Every structure is written in structure tokens, then in C-alpha cells.
């Protein structure tokens, strides 16, 4: 990977000091530091709740997954910034009320640079130093034409530079095993990805996919460009047919014919659907781990069962314990 840009000096307004009277936030490591020592990252993604019932379900999932000691967890950011305040609030609560290391999402769409700086400062104020910088989907229709805010940014690489310019943050970006839907071809898509890395990205997480070969080809293309930023595969276990339908709506990812036919054959049996989906995801994860991926990122949809089942099938909890034993550390994997 080309060397990261030098750390910029802290400037006025940089979110680095604790406000008087504000409770001190617990220390959380930077994701790049954990990856730098060769540690595989096993992580979970949550969505900000819209209702009281969803809030209860979210925290139930968080508490059920916390004992698995993931490397980090992330909280998504709604299209057009629609969930900005809830995302920051939930991410801050995770930082202050759990042992988990949170990563806050940040999108450029529909925001001015001044607003983006405010969000970054809000993350810093609640103890969050890891951020996933995304250009984001247009509000309303994710497949609509993307229009930059008049006072905002046009590319994710610009957002990466902005985050890095205002404080000591670790910045992640998105990667696309089947290329971004708006990219004309895979080579162009890789050039855009490498540009984000050269802007200062420390790691990447892919969107969901069903063919391990697509991820491996992406990794090879990026390495061929002299970039070795860790690309963590994003895994979404199919627990209902709606998961696949939504994936097709958002990104048009390829679904294996055999998998689709097996799911369709048991469409009326929810337990059978989830068993097929979990089995397929576990086998894909096993293949990816054998290929030396830097970790796995699970899209939970705010439920814990499928992720816990995959963890059990792959022995990931035991893998984490063995890794800490080899390193001579008794600390949790998040420390």
C-alpha cells in the first residue's frame, strides 16, 4: 500500500479534547492497530432503530453478540443522513455502555462540509474514533442519480481526507466484489477504491456477495495496483427471501441459481429457509478464511441468531481464544 498521508496537525475545532464536565469516554482501540498486528477482525453491523420496539430488539441483539467479543461493531447511517442523530446516539451508547469497539458510519450525500464536520465532532464527543466513510445512496431511491450537495463533497475519497484532517481517526471505506453498480467496469472501480486508500483509508468492508471468487478477484486486482489495505468480506446470511430481494434492489449482486432454487423450494418454511441460508454463509466463510482473508463482517439486520450459529459452526469463538493464547494476552479481543 502507498504510505498513508502524514497526520495533519490538530486545528481549532478538531474533536480531540474532552469538554469540561463531560464524562470521560472509555478508551477504544483503532481498527488499523488491531489489523496491523495480523489479527483477524470479526465484526458485526447494526442499524439504528426507528421505533421503541426496534430499539429493544437492537439492544437485545447487541447483548447477545457481545459475549462473542467481536473486534468491532458498526452502526449504519440512513440514506441522505436520515438517521444521523440516531446513529450517533446508538454508536455513543455502545462506546459508553458496552465492552465493544464501535465504528460510526458517515455519508457525504445530502450534507455540506460544515455538517459533516459537525457529525465527526459528535462522534468524537461520544468516544468514537473509528469511522466508515461512504459516499452514500440518494435518499428515497438508492438507484436514482447521485447529486452532490452544493456545499458538500462528490466522492468518498474527499470524505476520507476530511475525516483524517480533523483528528486522529481510523477510517474505513466500502469495497465492491462485483464492482459498484455505478462503475462502468471492474478496472475503473478498483481505481476508485485505490484512490480512497491513497486518501488515507485504513481498511475496507465489502458489500454482501455470494461468490467467494468475486471477493478474491477484487483482492487480486487491488494488490496488483500496489495497495494492500485490508479488505474485510461483508457477509449477510440469508434468513428470508426478502434478504435476497433487497440485495438485488440495492446492488444487483449475483445470486447462485442453485441457492435460489433451494430457497424457493422451501419458501413457505421459515426455519428451512434460514437453515439453508446459514449453511451457505458458513461454507462461504470457511472458504474465505482458508484463503487468508483479514476477517469477516456480518450484517446482522439487528438480529443475533444467524451470526451466533455461523460462529458456532466455524468455531470462531475458540479461534479468538486460541489467538489470544498464542499472543500471551488475556485481554478481550477488543482490547
CSV table of C-alpha atoms in Angstrom, one decimal:
chain,number,residue,atom,x,y,z
A,1,UNK,CA,0.0,0.0,0.0
A,2,UNK,CA,1.3,3.5,-0.7
A,3,UNK,CA,2.2,5.2,2.6
A,4,UNK,CA,-0.6,6.9,4.4
A,5,UNK,CA,-0.6,10.7,4.4
A,6,UNK,CA,1.1,12.3,7.4
A,7,UNK,CA,-1.1,13.0,10.3
A,8,UNK,CA,-2.3,16.6,10.0
A,9,UNK,CA,-1.8,19.0,12.9
A,10,UNK,CA,-4.8,19.4,15.1
A,11,UNK,CA,-6.7,22.6,14.3
A,12,UNK,CA,-9.2,24.7,16.0
A,13,UNK,CA,-12.4,22.8,16.3
A,14,UNK,CA,-10.7,19.4,16.0
A,15,UNK,CA,-12.5,16.9,18.2
A,16,UNK,CA,-9.7,16.0,20.5
A,17,UNK,CA,-10.4,17.5,23.9
A,18,UNK,CA,-12.9,16.4,26.4
A,19,UNK,CA,-15.4,19.2,27.3
A,20,UNK,CA,-15.3,20.2,30.9
A,21,UNK,CA,-18.0,18.3,32.9
A,22,UNK,CA,-18.4,15.7,30.1
A,23,UNK,CA,-17.9,12.1,31.3
A,24,UNK,CA,-14.6,10.6,30.2
A,25,UNK,CA,-15.2,8.0,27.5
A,26,UNK,CA,-13.6,4.6,27.7
A,27,UNK,CA,-10.6,4.0,25.5
A,28,UNK,CA,-11.3,2.1,22.4
A,29,UNK,CA,-8.5,0.8,20.0
A,30,UNK,CA,-8.2,1.9,16.4
A,31,UNK,CA,-9.1,-0.8,13.9
A,32,UNK,CA,-5.9,-0.2,12.0
A,33,UNK,CA,-3.8,-1.0,15.1
A,34,UNK,CA,-5.6,-4.3,15.6
A,35,UNK,CA,-5.2,-5.2,11.9
A,36,UNK,CA,-1.5,-4.1,11.9
A,37,UNK,CA,-0.6,-7.0,14.3
A,38,UNK,CA,-2.1,-9.6,12.0
A,39,UNK,CA,-5.2,-10.1,14.0
A,40,UNK,CA,-8.3,-11.2,12.0
A,41,UNK,CA,-11.2,-8.9,12.5
A,42,UNK,CA,-14.6,-10.5,13.2
A,43,UNK,CA,-17.2,-7.7,13.3
A,44,UNK,CA,-21.0,-7.1,13.3
A,45,UNK,CA,-23.1,-4.4,11.8
A,46,UNK,CA,-26.3,-2.9,13.2
A,47,UNK,CA,-28.9,-0.4,12.0
A,48,UNK,CA,-30.3,2.5,14.1
A,49,UNK,CA,-33.8,1.7,15.4
A,50,UNK,CA,-36.8,3.7,14.2
A,51,UNK,CA,-39.3,2.7,17.0
A,52,UNK,CA,-39.2,1.7,20.7
A,53,UNK,CA,-39.7,-1.9,19.8
A,54,UNK,CA,-36.8,-1.8,17.3
A,55,UNK,CA,-34.7,-0.2,20.0
A,56,UNK,CA,-35.3,-3.0,22.3
A,57,UNK,CA,-34.6,-5.6,19.6
A,58,UNK,CA,-31.3,-3.8,18.8
A,59,UNK,CA,-30.0,-3.9,22.3
A,60,UNK,CA,-31.1,-7.5,22.8
A,61,UNK,CA,-29.0,-8.4,19.7
A,62,UNK,CA,-26.1,-6.3,21.0
A,63,UNK,CA,-26.1,-8.0,24.4
A,64,UNK,CA,-26.4,-11.5,22.8
A,65,UNK,CA,-23.5,-10.9,20.5
A,66,UNK,CA,-21.3,-9.0,22.9
A,67,UNK,CA,-20.0,-12.3,24.6
A,68,UNK,CA,-18.5,-13.3,21.2
A,69,UNK,CA,-16.0,-10.5,21.7
A,70,UNK,CA,-16.0,-9.1,18.1
A,71,UNK,CA,-13.2,-6.9,17.0
A,72,UNK,CA,-15.6,-4.1,16.4
A,73,UNK,CA,-19.3,-3.3,15.6
A,74,UNK,CA,-20.7,-0.7,13.3
A,75,UNK,CA,-23.9,1.3,13.1
A,76,UNK,CA,-25.3,2.3,9.7
A,77,UNK,CA,-26.2,5.8,8.6
A,78,UNK,CA,-29.5,6.2,6.7
A,79,UNK,CA,-29.8,7.5,3.1
A,80,UNK,CA,-29.3,11.2,2.9
A,81,UNK,CA,-28.4,11.4,6.6
A,82,UNK,CA,-31.9,10.4,7.6
A,83,UNK,CA,-30.8,8.6,10.7
A,84,UNK,CA,-27.8,10.8,11.6
A,85,UNK,CA,-28.8,11.6,15.2
A,86,UNK,CA,-29.9,8.1,16.0
A,87,UNK,CA,-26.8,6.6,14.5
A,88,UNK,CA,-24.5,8.9,16.6
A,89,UNK,CA,-26.6,8.2,19.7
A,90,UNK,CA,-26.6,4.4,19.4
A,91,UNK,CA,-22.9,4.4,18.5
A,92,UNK,CA,-22.1,6.5,21.6
A,93,UNK,CA,-24.1,4.2,23.8
A,94,UNK,CA,-22.2,1.2,22.5
A,95,UNK,CA,-19.0,3.1,23.4
A,96,UNK,CA,-20.0,4.0,26.9
A,97,UNK,CA,-22.2,1.1,28.0
A,98,UNK,CA,-20.6,-2.0,26.5
A,99,UNK,CA,-17.2,-3.5,26.0
A,100,UNK,CA,-17.5,-3.3,22.2
A,101,UNK,CA,-15.5,-1.0,19.9
A,102,UNK,CA,-17.9,0.9,17.7
A,103,UNK,CA,-17.4,2.2,14.2
A,104,UNK,CA,-19.7,5.0,13.2
A,105,UNK,CA,-20.9,5.4,9.6
A,106,UNK,CA,-20.7,8.7,7.8
A,107,UNK,CA,-22.0,9.5,4.3
A,108,UNK,CA,-21.4,12.5,2.1
A,109,UNK,CA,-24.8,12.6,0.5
A,110,UNK,CA,-27.1,15.5,1.3
A,111,UNK,CA,-24.6,17.1,3.7
A,112,UNK,CA,-22.5,20.2,3.5
A,113,UNK,CA,-18.9,20.1,4.6
A,114,UNK,CA,-19.8,22.1,7.7
A,115,UNK,CA,-22.5,19.5,8.6
A,116,UNK,CA,-20.0,16.7,8.0
A,117,UNK,CA,-17.5,18.3,10.4
A,118,UNK,CA,-20.3,18.6,13.0
A,119,UNK,CA,-21.1,14.8,12.7
A,120,UNK,CA,-17.4,14.0,13.0
A,121,UNK,CA,-17.2,16.1,16.1
A,122,UNK,CA,-20.3,14.4,17.5
A,123,UNK,CA,-18.6,11.0,17.1
A,124,UNK,CA,-15.5,12.3,18.9
A,125,UNK,CA,-17.6,13.7,21.7
A,126,UNK,CA,-19.0,10.2,22.5
A,127,UNK,CA,-15.7,8.5,22.3
A,128,UNK,CA,-15.8,7.1,18.8
A,129,UNK,CA,-12.5,7.2,16.8
A,130,UNK,CA,-13.3,4.7,14.1
A,131,UNK,CA,-15.4,5.9,11.2
A,132,UNK,CA,-16.6,4.2,8.0
A,133,UNK,CA,-16.6,6.9,5.3
A,134,UNK,CA,-19.1,6.4,2.5
A,135,UNK,CA,-20.4,8.5,-0.4
A,136,UNK,CA,-23.9,7.1,0.3
A,137,UNK,CA,-27.1,6.4,-1.6
A,138,UNK,CA,-29.5,9.1,-2.8
A,139,UNK,CA,-32.4,9.5,-0.3
A,140,UNK,CA,-35.7,7.8,-1.4
A,141,UNK,CA,-34.4,5.8,-4.3
A,142,UNK,CA,-30.9,4.3,-4.0
A,143,UNK,CA,-30.8,3.8,-7.7
A,144,UNK,CA,-31.6,7.4,-8.6
A,145,UNK,CA,-29.0,9.8,-10.0
A,146,UNK,CA,-26.4,10.9,-7.4
A,147,UNK,CA,-26.3,14.7,-6.9
A,148,UNK,CA,-23.7,16.3,-4.7
A,149,UNK,CA,-24.8,18.9,-2.1
A,150,UNK,CA,-23.9,22.4,-3.2
A,151,UNK,CA,-21.6,22.8,-0.2
A,152,UNK,CA,-20.6,19.2,0.1
A,153,UNK,CA,-18.4,16.5,-1.4
A,154,UNK,CA,-18.7,14.4,-4.6
A,155,UNK,CA,-16.5,11.4,-3.8
A,156,UNK,CA,-15.8,9.1,-0.9
A,157,UNK,CA,-12.0,9.9,-1.2
A,158,UNK,CA,-12.8,13.5,-0.4
A,159,UNK,CA,-14.7,12.4,2.7
A,160,UNK,CA,-11.8,10.2,3.8
A,161,UNK,CA,-9.5,13.3,3.6
A,162,UNK,CA,-11.9,15.4,5.5
A,163,UNK,CA,-12.1,12.9,8.4
A,164,UNK,CA,-8.4,12.5,8.5
A,165,UNK,CA,-7.9,16.2,8.5
A,166,UNK,CA,-9.8,16.9,11.7
A,167,UNK,CA,-8.4,14.5,14.2
A,168,UNK,CA,-6.8,11.1,15.0
A,169,UNK,CA,-9.5,8.9,13.4
A,170,UNK,CA,-9.2,5.4,11.8
A,171,UNK,CA,-11.1,5.5,8.6
A,172,UNK,CA,-12.7,2.6,6.7
A,173,UNK,CA,-14.3,2.6,3.3
A,174,UNK,CA,-16.5,0.4,1.2
A,175,UNK,CA,-15.4,-2.2,-1.4
A,176,UNK,CA,-17.4,-4.0,-4.0
A,177,UNK,CA,-16.6,-7.6,-5.1
A,178,UNK,CA,-18.9,-7.3,-8.1
A,179,UNK,CA,-17.9,-3.6,-8.7
A,180,UNK,CA,-20.0,-0.6,-7.6
A,181,UNK,CA,-23.3,-0.5,-9.6
A,182,UNK,CA,-22.4,2.9,-10.9
A,183,UNK,CA,-18.9,1.9,-12.1
A,184,UNK,CA,-18.6,1.1,-15.8
A,185,UNK,CA,-16.2,-1.8,-15.3
A,186,UNK,CA,-14.1,-3.6,-12.6
A,187,UNK,CA,-10.8,-1.9,-13.5
A,188,UNK,CA,-12.4,1.6,-13.1
A,189,UNK,CA,-14.0,0.5,-9.8
A,190,UNK,CA,-10.6,-0.7,-8.5
A,191,UNK,CA,-9.0,2.7,-9.4
A,192,UNK,CA,-11.7,4.5,-7.4
A,193,UNK,CA,-11.1,2.1,-4.5
A,194,UNK,CA,-7.3,2.6,-4.6
A,195,UNK,CA,-7.9,6.4,-4.7
A,196,UNK,CA,-9.8,6.1,-1.4
A,197,UNK,CA,-6.9,4.2,0.1
A,198,UNK,CA,-4.4,6.8,-1.0
A,199,UNK,CA,-6.6,9.5,0.5
A,200,UNK,CA,-6.0,7.8,3.9
A,201,UNK,CA,-8.3,4.9,4.3
A,202,UNK,CA,-7.0,2.3,6.8
A,203,UNK,CA,-9.3,-0.7,6.0
A,204,UNK,CA,-12.3,-1.6,3.9
A,205,UNK,CA,-15.5,-3.6,4.2
A,206,UNK,CA,-17.3,-5.1,1.2
A,207,UNK,CA,-21.0,-5.1,0.5
A,208,UNK,CA,-22.7,-8.5,0.6
A,209,UNK,CA,-21.9,-11.1,-2.1
A,210,UNK,CA,-22.5,-14.8,-2.7
A,211,UNK,CA,-19.5,-15.9,-4.7
A,212,UNK,CA,-16.1,-16.1,-2.9
A,213,UNK,CA,-14.4,-15.9,-6.3
A,214,UNK,CA,-15.7,-12.3,-6.7
A,215,UNK,CA,-14.0,-11.2,-3.5
A,216,UNK,CA,-10.8,-13.0,-4.3
A,217,UNK,CA,-10.6,-11.4,-7.8
A,218,UNK,CA,-11.2,-7.9,-6.2
A,219,UNK,CA,-8.4,-8.6,-3.7
A,220,UNK,CA,-6.0,-9.6,-6.5
A,221,UNK,CA,-6.8,-6.5,-8.6
A,222,UNK,CA,-6.2,-4.2,-5.7
A,223,UNK,CA,-2.9,-5.9,-4.8
A,224,UNK,CA,-1.9,-5.6,-8.5
A,225,UNK,CA,-2.2,-1.8,-8.0
A,226,UNK,CA,0.3,-1.9,-5.2
A,227,UNK,CA,-2.4,-1.4,-2.5
A,228,UNK,CA,-2.5,-3.8,0.5
A,229,UNK,CA,-5.2,-2.2,2.6
A,230,UNK,CA,-7.1,-4.9,4.4
A,231,UNK,CA,-10.5,-5.7,2.7
A,232,UNK,CA,-12.9,-7.4,5.1
A,233,UNK,CA,-15.6,-9.5,3.4
A,234,UNK,CA,-19.1,-8.5,4.3
A,235,UNK,CA,-21.4,-11.5,5.0
A,236,UNK,CA,-25.2,-11.4,5.1
A,237,UNK,CA,-26.7,-14.8,6.0
A,238,UNK,CA,-30.0,-15.3,4.1
A,239,UNK,CA,-32.7,-15.7,6.8
A,240,UNK,CA,-35.6,-14.8,4.5
A,241,UNK,CA,-36.2,-14.4,0.7
A,242,UNK,CA,-36.6,-10.7,1.4
A,243,UNK,CA,-32.9,-10.5,2.2
A,244,UNK,CA,-32.1,-11.6,-1.4
A,245,UNK,CA,-34.8,-9.4,-2.9
A,246,UNK,CA,-33.4,-6.4,-1.1
A,247,UNK,CA,-29.8,-7.2,-2.1
A,248,UNK,CA,-30.9,-7.3,-5.8
A,249,UNK,CA,-32.7,-4.0,-5.4
A,250,UNK,CA,-29.7,-2.2,-3.9
A,251,UNK,CA,-26.8,-3.6,-5.8
A,252,UNK,CA,-27.8,-6.3,-8.2
A,253,UNK,CA,-25.5,-8.8,-6.7
A,254,UNK,CA,-25.4,-12.2,-8.4
A,255,UNK,CA,-27.3,-15.0,-6.6
A,256,UNK,CA,-26.2,-18.6,-7.3
A,257,UNK,CA,-29.0,-20.4,-9.2
A,258,UNK,CA,-28.7,-23.5,-7.1
A,259,UNK,CA,-29.1,-21.4,-3.9
A,260,UNK,CA,-32.1,-19.5,-5.2
A,261,UNK,CA,-33.8,-22.8,-6.3
A,262,UNK,CA,-33.2,-24.4,-2.9
A,263,UNK,CA,-34.7,-21.4,-1.2
A,264,UNK,CA,-37.6,-21.2,-3.5
A,265,UNK,CA,-38.4,-24.9,-2.9
A,266,UNK,CA,-38.9,-24.2,0.9
A,267,UNK,CA,-40.2,-20.6,0.6
A,268,UNK,CA,-43.1,-21.4,2.9
A,269,UNK,CA,-40.9,-22.8,5.7
A,270,UNK,CA,-39.1,-20.1,7.5
A,271,UNK,CA,-36.9,-22.5,9.5
A,272,UNK,CA,-35.8,-24.3,6.4
A,273,UNK,CA,-35.0,-21.0,4.6
A,274,UNK,CA,-32.8,-19.8,7.4
A,275,UNK,CA,-31.1,-23.2,7.7
A,276,UNK,CA,-30.2,-23.1,4.0
A,277,UNK,CA,-29.0,-19.5,4.3
A,278,UNK,CA,-26.9,-20.1,7.4
A,279,UNK,CA,-25.4,-23.2,5.9
A,280,UNK,CA,-24.4,-21.4,2.7
A,281,UNK,CA,-23.0,-18.5,4.6
A,282,UNK,CA,-20.9,-20.7,6.9
A,283,UNK,CA,-19.5,-22.7,3.9
A,284,UNK,CA,-18.6,-19.4,2.2
A,285,UNK,CA,-16.9,-18.0,5.3
A,286,UNK,CA,-14.9,-21.3,5.7
A,287,UNK,CA,-13.7,-20.9,2.1
A,288,UNK,CA,-12.8,-17.2,2.7
A,289,UNK,CA,-10.9,-18.0,5.9
A,290,UNK,CA,-8.9,-20.7,4.1
A,291,UNK,CA,-7.9,-18.0,1.6
A,292,UNK,CA,-6.4,-15.9,4.3
A,293,UNK,CA,-9.0,-13.0,4.5
A,294,UNK,CA,-8.3,-10.4,7.2
A,295,UNK,CA,-11.6,-11.1,8.9
A,296,UNK,CA,-15.4,-11.3,8.4
A,297,UNK,CA,-18.0,-8.6,8.8
A,298,UNK,CA,-21.6,-9.8,9.5
A,299,UNK,CA,-24.6,-7.8,8.5
A,300,UNK,CA,-27.0,-8.7,11.4
A,301,UNK,CA,-30.1,-6.8,10.5
A,302,UNK,CA,-30.3,-6.3,14.3
A,303,UNK,CA,-30.8,-10.0,15.0
A,304,UNK,CA,-28.2,-12.3,16.5
A,305,UNK,CA,-29.2,-15.9,15.9
A,306,UNK,CA,-27.8,-16.4,12.4
A,307,UNK,CA,-24.5,-14.8,13.3
A,308,UNK,CA,-24.2,-16.9,16.5
A,309,UNK,CA,-24.9,-20.0,14.6
A,310,UNK,CA,-22.2,-19.3,12.0
A,311,UNK,CA,-19.8,-18.5,14.8
A,312,UNK,CA,-20.5,-21.9,16.4
A,313,UNK,CA,-20.2,-23.8,13.1
A,314,UNK,CA,-16.9,-22.2,12.3
A,315,UNK,CA,-15.5,-22.3,15.8
A,316,UNK,CA,-14.8,-18.6,15.7
A,317,UNK,CA,-15.1,-18.1,19.4
A,318,UNK,CA,-12.5,-20.8,20.0
A,319,UNK,CA,-10.3,-19.3,17.3
A,320,UNK,CA,-10.3,-16.0,19.2
A,321,UNK,CA,-9.3,-17.6,22.4
A,322,UNK,CA,-6.5,-19.5,20.7
A,323,UNK,CA,-5.2,-16.3,19.1
A,324,UNK,CA,-5.1,-14.5,22.4
A,325,UNK,CA,-3.3,-17.6,24.0
A,326,UNK,CA,-0.7,-17.5,21.2
A,327,UNK,CA,-0.1,-13.8,21.8
A,328,UNK,CA,0.2,-14.3,25.5
A,329,UNK,CA,-2.7,-11.9,26.1
A,330,UNK,CA,-5.6,-12.5,28.5
A,331,UNK,CA,-7.4,-9.3,27.3
A,332,UNK,CA,-10.6,-9.4,25.3
A,333,UNK,CA,-10.1,-9.4,21.5
A,334,UNK,CA,-11.4,-5.8,21.5
A,335,UNK,CA,-8.7,-4.5,23.9
